[in-house]
Tab-separated table of C-alpha atoms in Angstrom:
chain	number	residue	atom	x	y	z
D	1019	UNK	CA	-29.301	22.945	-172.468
D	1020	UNK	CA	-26.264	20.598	-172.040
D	1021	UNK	CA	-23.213	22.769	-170.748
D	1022	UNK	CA	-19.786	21.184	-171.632
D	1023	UNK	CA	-17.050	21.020	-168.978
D	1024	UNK	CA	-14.381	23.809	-170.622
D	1025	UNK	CA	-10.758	22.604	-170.488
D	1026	UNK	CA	-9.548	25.534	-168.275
D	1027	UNK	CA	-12.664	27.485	-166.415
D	1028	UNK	CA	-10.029	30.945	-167.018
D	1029	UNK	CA	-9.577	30.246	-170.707
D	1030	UNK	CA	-12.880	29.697	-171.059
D	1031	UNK	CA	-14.111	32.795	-169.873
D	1032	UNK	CA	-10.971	34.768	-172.193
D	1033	UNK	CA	-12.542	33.357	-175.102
D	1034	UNK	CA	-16.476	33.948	-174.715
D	1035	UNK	CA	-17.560	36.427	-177.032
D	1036	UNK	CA	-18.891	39.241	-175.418
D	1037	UNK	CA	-17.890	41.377	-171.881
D	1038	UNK	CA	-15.191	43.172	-170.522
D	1039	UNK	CA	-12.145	42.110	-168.819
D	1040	UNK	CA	-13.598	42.561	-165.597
D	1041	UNK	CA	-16.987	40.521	-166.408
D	1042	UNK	CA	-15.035	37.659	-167.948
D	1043	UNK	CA	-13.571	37.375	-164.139
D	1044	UNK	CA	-16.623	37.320	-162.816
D	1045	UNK	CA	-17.620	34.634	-164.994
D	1046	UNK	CA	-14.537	32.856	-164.041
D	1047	UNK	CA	-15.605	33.050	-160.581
D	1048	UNK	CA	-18.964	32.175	-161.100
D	1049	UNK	CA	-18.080	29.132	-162.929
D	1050	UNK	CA	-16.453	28.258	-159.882
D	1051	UNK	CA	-19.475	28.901	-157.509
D	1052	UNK	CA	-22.126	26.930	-159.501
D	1053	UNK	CA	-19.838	23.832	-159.695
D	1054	UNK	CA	-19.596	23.664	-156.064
D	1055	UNK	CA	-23.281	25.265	-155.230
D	1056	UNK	CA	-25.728	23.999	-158.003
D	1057	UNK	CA	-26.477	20.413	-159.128
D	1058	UNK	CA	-28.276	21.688	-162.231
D	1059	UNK	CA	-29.303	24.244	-164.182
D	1060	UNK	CA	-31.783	23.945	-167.245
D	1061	UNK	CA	-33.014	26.536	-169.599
D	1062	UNK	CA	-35.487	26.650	-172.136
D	1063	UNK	CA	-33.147	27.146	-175.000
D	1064	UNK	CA	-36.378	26.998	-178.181
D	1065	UNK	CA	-38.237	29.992	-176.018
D	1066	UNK	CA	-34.941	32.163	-176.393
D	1067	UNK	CA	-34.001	30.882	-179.994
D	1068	UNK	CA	-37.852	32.113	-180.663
D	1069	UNK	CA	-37.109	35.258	-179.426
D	1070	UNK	CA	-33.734	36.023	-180.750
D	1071	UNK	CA	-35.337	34.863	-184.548
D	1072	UNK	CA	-37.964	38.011	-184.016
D	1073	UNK	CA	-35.206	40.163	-182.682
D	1074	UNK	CA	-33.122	39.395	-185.922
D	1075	UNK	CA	-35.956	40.195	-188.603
D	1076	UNK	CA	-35.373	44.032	-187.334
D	1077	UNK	CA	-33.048	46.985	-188.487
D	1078	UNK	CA	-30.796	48.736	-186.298
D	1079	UNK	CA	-33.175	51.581	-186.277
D	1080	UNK	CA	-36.237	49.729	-185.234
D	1081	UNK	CA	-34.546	47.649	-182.816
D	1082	UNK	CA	-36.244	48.264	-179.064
D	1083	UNK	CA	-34.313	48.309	-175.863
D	1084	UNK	CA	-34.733	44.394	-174.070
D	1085	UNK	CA	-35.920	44.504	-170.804
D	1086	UNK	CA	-35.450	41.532	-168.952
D	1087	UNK	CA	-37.927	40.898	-166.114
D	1088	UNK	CA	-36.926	37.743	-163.961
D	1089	UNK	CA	-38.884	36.333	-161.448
D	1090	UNK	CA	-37.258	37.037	-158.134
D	1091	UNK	CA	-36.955	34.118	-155.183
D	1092	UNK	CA	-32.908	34.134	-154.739
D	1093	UNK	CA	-30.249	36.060	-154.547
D	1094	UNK	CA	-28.607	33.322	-156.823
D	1095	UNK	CA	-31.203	35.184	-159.182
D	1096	UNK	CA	-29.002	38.250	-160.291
D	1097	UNK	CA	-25.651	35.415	-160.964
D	1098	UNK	CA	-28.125	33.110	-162.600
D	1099	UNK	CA	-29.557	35.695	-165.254
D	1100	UNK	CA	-25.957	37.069	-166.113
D	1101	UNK	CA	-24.067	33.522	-166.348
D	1102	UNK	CA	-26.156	32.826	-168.475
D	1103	UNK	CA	-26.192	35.496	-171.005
D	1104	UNK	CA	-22.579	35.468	-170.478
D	1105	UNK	CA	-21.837	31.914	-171.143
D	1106	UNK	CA	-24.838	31.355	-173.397
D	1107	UNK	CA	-23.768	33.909	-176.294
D	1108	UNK	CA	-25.661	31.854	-179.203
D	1109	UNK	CA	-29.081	32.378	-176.926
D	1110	UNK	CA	-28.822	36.186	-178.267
D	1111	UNK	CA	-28.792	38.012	-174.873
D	1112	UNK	CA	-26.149	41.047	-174.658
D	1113	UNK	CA	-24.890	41.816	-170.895
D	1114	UNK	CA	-27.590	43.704	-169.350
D	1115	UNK	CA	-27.337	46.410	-166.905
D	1116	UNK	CA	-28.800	45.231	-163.893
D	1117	UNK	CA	-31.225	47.729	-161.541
D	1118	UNK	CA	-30.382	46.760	-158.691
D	1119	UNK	CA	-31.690	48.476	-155.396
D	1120	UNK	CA	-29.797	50.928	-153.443
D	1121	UNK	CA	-28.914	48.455	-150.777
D	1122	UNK	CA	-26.750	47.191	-152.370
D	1123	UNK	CA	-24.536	49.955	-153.392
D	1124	UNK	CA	-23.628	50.582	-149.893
D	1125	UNK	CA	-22.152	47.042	-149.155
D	1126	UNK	CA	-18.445	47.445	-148.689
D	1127	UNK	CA	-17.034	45.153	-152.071
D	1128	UNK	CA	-20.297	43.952	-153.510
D	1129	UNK	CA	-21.385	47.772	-154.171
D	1130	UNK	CA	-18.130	48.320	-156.274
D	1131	UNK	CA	-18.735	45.018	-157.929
D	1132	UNK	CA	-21.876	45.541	-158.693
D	1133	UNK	CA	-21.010	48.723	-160.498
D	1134	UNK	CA	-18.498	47.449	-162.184
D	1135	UNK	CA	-20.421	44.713	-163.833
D	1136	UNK	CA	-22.873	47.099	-165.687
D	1137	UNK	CA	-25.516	47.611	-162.213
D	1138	UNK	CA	-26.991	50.883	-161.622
D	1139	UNK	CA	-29.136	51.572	-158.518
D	1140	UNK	CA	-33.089	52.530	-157.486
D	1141	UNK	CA	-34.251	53.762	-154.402
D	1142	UNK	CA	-37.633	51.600	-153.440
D	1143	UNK	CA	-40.590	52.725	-151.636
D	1144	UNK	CA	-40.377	56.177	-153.028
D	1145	UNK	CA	-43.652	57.595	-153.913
D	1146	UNK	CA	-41.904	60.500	-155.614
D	1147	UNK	CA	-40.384	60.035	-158.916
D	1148	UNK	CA	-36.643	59.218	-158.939
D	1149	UNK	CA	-34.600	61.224	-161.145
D	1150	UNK	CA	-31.402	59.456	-160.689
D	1151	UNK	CA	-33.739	56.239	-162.502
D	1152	UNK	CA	-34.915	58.779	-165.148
D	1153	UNK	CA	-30.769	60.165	-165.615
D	1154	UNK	CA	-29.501	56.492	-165.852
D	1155	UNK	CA	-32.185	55.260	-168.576
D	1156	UNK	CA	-31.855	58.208	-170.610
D	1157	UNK	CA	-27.433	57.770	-170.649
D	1158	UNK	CA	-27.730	53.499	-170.875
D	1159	UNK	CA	-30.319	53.918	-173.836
D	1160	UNK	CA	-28.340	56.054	-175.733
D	1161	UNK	CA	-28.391	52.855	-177.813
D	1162	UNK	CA	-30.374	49.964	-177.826
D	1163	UNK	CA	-29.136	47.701	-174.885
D	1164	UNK	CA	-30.176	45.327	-172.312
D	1165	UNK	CA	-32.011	46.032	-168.936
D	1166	UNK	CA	-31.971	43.308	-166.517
D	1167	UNK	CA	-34.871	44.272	-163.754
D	1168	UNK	CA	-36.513	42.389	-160.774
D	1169	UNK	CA	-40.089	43.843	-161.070
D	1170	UNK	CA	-41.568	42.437	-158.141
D	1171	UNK	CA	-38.756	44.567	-156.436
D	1172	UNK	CA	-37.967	42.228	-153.466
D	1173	UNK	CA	-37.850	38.263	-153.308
D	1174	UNK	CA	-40.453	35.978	-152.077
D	1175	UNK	CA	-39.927	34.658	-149.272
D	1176	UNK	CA	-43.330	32.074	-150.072
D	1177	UNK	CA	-41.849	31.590	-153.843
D	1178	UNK	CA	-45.542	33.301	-155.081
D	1179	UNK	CA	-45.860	36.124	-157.715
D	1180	UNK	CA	-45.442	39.136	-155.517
D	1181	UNK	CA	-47.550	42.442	-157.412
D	1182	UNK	CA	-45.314	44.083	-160.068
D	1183	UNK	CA	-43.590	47.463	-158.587
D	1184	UNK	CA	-44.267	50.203	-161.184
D	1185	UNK	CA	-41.577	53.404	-160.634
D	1186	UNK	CA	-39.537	51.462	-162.653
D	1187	UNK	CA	-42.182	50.948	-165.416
D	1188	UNK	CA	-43.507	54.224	-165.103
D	1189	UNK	CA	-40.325	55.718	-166.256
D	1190	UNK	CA	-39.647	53.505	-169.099
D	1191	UNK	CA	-43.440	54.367	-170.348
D	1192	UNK	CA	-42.302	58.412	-169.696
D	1193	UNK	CA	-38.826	57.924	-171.958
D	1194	UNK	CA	-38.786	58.328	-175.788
D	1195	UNK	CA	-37.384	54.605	-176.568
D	1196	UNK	CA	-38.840	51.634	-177.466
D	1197	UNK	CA	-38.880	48.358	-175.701
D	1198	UNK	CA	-39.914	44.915	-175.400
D	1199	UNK	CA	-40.369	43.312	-172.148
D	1200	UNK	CA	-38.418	39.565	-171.740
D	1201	UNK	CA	-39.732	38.061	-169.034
D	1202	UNK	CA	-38.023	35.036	-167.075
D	1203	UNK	CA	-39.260	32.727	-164.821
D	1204	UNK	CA	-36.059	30.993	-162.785
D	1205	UNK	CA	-37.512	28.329	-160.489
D	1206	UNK	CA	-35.747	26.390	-157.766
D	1207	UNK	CA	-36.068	22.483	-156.074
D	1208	UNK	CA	-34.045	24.073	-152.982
D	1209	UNK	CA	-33.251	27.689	-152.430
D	1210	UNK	CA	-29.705	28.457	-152.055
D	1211	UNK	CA	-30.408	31.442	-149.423
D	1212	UNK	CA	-32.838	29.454	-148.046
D	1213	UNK	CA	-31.477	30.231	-144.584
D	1214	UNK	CA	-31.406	34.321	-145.136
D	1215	UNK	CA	-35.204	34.377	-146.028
D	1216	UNK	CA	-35.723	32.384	-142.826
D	1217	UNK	CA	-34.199	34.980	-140.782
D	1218	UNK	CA	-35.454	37.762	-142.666
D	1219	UNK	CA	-39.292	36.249	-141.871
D	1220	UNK	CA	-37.876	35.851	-137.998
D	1221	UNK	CA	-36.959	39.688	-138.574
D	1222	UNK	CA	-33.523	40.001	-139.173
D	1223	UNK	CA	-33.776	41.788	-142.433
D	1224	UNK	CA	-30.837	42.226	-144.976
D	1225	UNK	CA	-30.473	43.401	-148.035
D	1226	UNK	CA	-32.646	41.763	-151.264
């Protein structure tokens, strides 16, 4: 899809048509980082057309919570999916809600962040059922809305399919709502974090 240089990255991100004041910053700033970190980014704009044709043909009542289930290789991943549903409004994507893992909410900054643009978080590794996963579903599908969820549950650090996690999956098959399952593939010539997995193999581990 060809992305045309806005006038003003700021005004731009005033005038898209969906997200709250404090996600039309962080499209602002994302913007930003993509100009100066990314040579390219293509998407296969007929796939979500197709998708967002089927979507239309239903009624408020029928229509299914989206999950969207991106590959996972980068951390560029999580910035990647929401830019583009963000600046991409005509693709039909709403903001998702992003499950993010637990890690994360205990980074000083990027935690609060992360909150703040529609992420909730899951504990991995439990063999237990989480109830704080089953308590967020149940208040974010109140009404149909978008999930955004990484179900290989960590990156690859060998860019292979890594075998689906299923806590997550488990509880959306245990909840009364209906979805439909999006799934994304984001490849990459050169990993940004290229460097992080590297150190995480060596076994410096950080968060994913």
């Amino acid at each position: 899809a060809e992305h045309t240089m806005p006038f003003s990255d700021f005004w731009w991100a005033l005038t898209q048509p969906q997200g709250s004041i404090f996600i039309r910053f962080l499209g602002w700033i994302l913007a930003k980082v993509f100009r100066h970190t990314v040579t390219e980014i293509e998407i296969d704009v007929a796939s979500f057309v197709e998708y967002a044709r089927a979507l239309s043909t239903l009624s408020n009542s029928d229509r299914p919570n989206v999950i969207i289930a991106p590959t996972h290789r980068s951390l560029y991943d999580f910035l990647i999916v929401s830019y583009i549903c963000f600046s991409l409004p005509e693709l039909g994507l709403e903001m998702p809600h992003i499950a993010a893992a637990s890690d994360f909410s205990r980074i000083p900054i990027i935690g609060w962040i992360a909150s703040k643009a529609g992420a909730f978080f899951v504990k991995r590794g439990e063999a237990k059922k989480d109830p704080n996963l089953s308590k967020n579903l149940s208040m974010i599908t109140q009404s149909p809305t978008f999930i955004e969820v990484f179900i290989e549950g960590k990156r690859s650090r060998h860019r292979t399919f890594l075998a689906p996690k299923t806590g997550f999956l488990r509880c959306l098959a245990e909840s009364n709502c209906n979805y439909i399952v999006l799934p994304m593939t984001i490849n990459y010539e050169d990993l940004p974090d290229q460097t992080s997995l590297l150190n995480e193999a060596n076994g410096n581990r950080g968060g994913e």
